[in-house]
mmCIF file of N, CA and C in Angstrom:
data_model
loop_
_atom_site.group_PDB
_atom_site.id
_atom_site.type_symbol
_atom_site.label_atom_id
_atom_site.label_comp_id
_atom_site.label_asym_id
_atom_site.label_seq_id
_atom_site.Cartn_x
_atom_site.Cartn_y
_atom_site.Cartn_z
ATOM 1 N N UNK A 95 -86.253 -2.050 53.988
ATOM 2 C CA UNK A 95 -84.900 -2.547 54.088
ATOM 3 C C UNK A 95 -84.796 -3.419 55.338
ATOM 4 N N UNK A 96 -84.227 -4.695 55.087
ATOM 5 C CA UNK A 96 -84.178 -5.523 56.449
ATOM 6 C C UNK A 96 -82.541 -4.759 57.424
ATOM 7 N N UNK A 97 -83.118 -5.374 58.302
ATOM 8 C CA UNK A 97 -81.677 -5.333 59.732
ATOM 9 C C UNK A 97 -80.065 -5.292 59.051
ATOM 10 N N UNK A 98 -79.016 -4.333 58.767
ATOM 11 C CA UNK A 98 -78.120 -4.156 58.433
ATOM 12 C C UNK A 98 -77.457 -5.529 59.501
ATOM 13 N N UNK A 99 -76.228 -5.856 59.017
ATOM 14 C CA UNK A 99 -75.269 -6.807 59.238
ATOM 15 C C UNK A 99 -74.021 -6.493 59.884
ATOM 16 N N UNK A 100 -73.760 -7.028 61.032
ATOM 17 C CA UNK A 100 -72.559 -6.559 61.195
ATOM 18 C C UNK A 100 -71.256 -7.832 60.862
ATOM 19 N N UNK A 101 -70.184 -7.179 60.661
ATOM 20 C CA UNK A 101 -69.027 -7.761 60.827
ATOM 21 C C UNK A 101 -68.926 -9.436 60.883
ATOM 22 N N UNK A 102 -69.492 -9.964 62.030
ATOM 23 C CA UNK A 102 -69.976 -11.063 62.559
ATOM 24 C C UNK A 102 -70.648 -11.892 61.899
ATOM 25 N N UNK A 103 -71.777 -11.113 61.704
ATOM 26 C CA UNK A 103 -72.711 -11.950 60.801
ATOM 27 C C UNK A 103 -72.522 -12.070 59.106
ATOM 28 N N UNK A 104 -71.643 -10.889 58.434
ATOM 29 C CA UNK A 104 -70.952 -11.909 57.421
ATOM 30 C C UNK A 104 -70.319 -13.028 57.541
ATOM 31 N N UNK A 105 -69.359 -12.681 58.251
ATOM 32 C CA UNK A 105 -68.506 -13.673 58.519
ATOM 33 C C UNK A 105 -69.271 -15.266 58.879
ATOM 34 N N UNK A 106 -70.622 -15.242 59.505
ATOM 35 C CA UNK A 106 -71.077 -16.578 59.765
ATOM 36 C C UNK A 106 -71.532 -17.084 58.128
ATOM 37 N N UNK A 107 -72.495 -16.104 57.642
ATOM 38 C CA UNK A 107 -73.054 -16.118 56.698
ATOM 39 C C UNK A 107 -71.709 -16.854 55.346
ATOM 40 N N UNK A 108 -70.691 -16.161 55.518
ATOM 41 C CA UNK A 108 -69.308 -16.679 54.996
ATOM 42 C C UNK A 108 -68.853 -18.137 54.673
ATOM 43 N N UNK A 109 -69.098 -18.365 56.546
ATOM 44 C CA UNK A 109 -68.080 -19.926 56.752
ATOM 45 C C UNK A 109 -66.515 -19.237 57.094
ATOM 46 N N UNK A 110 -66.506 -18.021 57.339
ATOM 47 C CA UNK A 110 -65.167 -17.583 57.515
ATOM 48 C C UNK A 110 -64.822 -16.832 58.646
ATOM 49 N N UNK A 111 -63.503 -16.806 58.988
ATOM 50 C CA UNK A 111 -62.936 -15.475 59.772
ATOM 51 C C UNK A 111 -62.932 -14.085 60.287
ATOM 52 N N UNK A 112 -63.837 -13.529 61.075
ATOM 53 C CA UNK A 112 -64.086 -12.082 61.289
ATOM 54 C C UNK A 112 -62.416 -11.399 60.264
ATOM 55 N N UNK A 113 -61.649 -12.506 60.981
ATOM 56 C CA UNK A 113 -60.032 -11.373 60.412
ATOM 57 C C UNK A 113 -60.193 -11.561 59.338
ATOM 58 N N UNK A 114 -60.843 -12.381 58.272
ATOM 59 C CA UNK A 114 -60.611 -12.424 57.148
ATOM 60 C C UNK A 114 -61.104 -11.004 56.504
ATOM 61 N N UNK A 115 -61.681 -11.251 56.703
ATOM 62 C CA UNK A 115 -63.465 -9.818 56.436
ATOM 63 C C UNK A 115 -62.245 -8.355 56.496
ATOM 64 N N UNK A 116 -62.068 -8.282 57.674
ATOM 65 C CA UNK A 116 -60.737 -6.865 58.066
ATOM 66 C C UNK A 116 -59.357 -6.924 56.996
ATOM 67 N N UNK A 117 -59.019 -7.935 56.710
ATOM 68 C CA UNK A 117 -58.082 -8.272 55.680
ATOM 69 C C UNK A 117 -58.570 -7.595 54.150
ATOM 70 N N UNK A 118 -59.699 -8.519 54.110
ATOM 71 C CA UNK A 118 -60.290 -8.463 52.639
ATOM 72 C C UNK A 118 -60.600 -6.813 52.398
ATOM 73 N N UNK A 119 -60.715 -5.948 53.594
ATOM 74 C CA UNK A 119 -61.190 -4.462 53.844
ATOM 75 C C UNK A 119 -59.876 -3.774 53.115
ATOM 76 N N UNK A 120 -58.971 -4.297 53.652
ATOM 77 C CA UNK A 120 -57.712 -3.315 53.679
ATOM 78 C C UNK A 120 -57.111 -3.700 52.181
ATOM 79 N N UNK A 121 -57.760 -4.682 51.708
ATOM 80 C CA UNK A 121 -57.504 -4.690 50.243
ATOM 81 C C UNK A 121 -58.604 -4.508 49.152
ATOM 82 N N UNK A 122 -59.070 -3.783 49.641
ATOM 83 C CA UNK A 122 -61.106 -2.972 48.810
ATOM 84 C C UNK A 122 -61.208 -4.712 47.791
ATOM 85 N N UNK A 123 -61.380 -5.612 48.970
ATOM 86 C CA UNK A 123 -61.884 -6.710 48.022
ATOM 87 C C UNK A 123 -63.490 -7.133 49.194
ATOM 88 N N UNK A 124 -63.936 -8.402 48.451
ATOM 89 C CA UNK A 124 -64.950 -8.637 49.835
ATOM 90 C C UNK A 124 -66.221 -7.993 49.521
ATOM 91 N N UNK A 125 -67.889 -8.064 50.251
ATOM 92 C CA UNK A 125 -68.613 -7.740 50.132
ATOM 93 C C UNK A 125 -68.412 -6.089 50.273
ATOM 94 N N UNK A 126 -69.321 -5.017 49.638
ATOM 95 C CA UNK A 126 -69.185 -3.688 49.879
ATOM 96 C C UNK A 126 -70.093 -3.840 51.425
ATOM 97 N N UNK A 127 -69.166 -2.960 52.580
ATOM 98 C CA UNK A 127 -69.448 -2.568 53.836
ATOM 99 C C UNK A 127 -69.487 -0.878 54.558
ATOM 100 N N UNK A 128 -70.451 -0.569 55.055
ATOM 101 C CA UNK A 128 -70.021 0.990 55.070
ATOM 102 C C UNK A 128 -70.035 0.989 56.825
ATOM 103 N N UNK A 129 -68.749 2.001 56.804
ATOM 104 C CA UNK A 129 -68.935 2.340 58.084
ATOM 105 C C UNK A 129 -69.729 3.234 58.783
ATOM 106 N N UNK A 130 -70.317 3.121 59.717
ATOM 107 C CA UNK A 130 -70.948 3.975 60.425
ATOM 108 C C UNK A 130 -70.366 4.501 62.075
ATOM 109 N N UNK A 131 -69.805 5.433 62.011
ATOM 110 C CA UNK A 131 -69.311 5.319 63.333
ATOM 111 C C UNK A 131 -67.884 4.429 63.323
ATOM 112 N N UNK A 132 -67.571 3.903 64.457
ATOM 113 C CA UNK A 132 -66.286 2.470 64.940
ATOM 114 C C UNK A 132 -66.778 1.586 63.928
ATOM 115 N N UNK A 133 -68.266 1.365 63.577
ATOM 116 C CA UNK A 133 -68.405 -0.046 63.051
ATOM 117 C C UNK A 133 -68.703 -0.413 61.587
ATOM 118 N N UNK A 134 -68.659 -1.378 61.148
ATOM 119 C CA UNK A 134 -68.924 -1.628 59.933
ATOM 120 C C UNK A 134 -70.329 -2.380 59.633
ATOM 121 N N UNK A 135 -71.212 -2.020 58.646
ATOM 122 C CA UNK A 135 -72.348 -2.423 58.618
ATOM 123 C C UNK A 135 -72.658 -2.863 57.271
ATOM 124 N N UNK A 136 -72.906 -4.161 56.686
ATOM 125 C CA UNK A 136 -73.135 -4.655 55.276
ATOM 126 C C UNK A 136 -75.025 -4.424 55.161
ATOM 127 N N UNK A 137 -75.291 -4.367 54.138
ATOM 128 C CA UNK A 137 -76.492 -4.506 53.571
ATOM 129 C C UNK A 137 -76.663 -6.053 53.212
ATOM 130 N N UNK A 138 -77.447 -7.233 53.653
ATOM 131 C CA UNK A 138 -77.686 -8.573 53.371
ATOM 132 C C UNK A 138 -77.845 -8.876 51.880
ATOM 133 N N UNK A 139 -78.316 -8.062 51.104
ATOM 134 C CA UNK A 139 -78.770 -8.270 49.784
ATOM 135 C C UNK A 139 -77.432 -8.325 49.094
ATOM 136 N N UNK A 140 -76.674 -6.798 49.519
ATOM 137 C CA UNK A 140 -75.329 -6.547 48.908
ATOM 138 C C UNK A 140 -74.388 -7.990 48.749
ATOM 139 N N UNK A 141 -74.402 -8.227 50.607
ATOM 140 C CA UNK A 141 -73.494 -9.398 50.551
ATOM 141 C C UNK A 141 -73.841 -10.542 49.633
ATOM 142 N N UNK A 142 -75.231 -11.120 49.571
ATOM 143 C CA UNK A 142 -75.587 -11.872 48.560
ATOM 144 C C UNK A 142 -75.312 -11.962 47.208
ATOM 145 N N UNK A 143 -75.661 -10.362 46.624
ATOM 146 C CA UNK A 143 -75.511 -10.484 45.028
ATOM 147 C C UNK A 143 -73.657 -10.625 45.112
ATOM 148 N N UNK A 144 -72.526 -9.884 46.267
ATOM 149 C CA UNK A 144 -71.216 -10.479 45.461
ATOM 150 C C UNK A 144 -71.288 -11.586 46.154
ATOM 151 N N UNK A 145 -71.272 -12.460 46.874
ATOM 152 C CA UNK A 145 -71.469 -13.943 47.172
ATOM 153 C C UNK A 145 -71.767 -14.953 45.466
ATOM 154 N N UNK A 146 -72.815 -14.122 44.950
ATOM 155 C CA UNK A 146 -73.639 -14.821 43.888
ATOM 156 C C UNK A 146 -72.392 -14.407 42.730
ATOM 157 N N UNK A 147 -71.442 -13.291 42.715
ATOM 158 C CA UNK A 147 -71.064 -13.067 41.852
ATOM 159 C C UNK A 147 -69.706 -13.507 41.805
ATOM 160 N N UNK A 148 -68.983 -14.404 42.443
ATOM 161 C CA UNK A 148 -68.018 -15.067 43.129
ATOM 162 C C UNK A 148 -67.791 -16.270 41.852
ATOM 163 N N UNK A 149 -66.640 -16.294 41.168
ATOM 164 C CA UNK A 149 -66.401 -17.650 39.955
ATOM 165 C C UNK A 149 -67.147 -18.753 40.818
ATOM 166 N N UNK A 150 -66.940 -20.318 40.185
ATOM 167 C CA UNK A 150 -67.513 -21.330 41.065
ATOM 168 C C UNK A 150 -66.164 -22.086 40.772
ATOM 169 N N UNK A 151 -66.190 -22.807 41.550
ATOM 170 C CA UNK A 151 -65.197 -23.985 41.961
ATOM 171 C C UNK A 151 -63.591 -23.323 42.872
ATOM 172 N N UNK A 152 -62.903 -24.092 42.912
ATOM 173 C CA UNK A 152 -61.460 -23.538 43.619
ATOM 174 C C UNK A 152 -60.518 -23.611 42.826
ATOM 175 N N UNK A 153 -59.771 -22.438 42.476
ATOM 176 C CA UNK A 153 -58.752 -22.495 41.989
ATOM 177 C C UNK A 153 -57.149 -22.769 42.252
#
């Protein structure tokens, strides 16, 4: 298993807002993140496959 992700580094990985990420939390939307402790830690793969699973274009 590679280096868990924090917070941050979705968010770069994103193009977006740390607050967005905390937003998207409080509405169980967003990559799955587990907490450990204070912090939140994504799995890279996880974030990828819903990244990959995201419609295409803007609505």
């Amino acid at each position: 298993m590679s280096k868990l992700w924090s917070i941050n580094d979705v968010a770069d990985f994103l193009g977006i807002p740390v607050q967005t990420l905390y937003q998207w939390r409080t509405r169980k939307y967003g990559p799955p993140g587990r907490r450990i402790g204070k912090y939140v830690r994504y799995i890279p793969d996880e974030v990828r496959a819903w990244f990959d699973a995201q419609p295409n274009g803007v609505s």
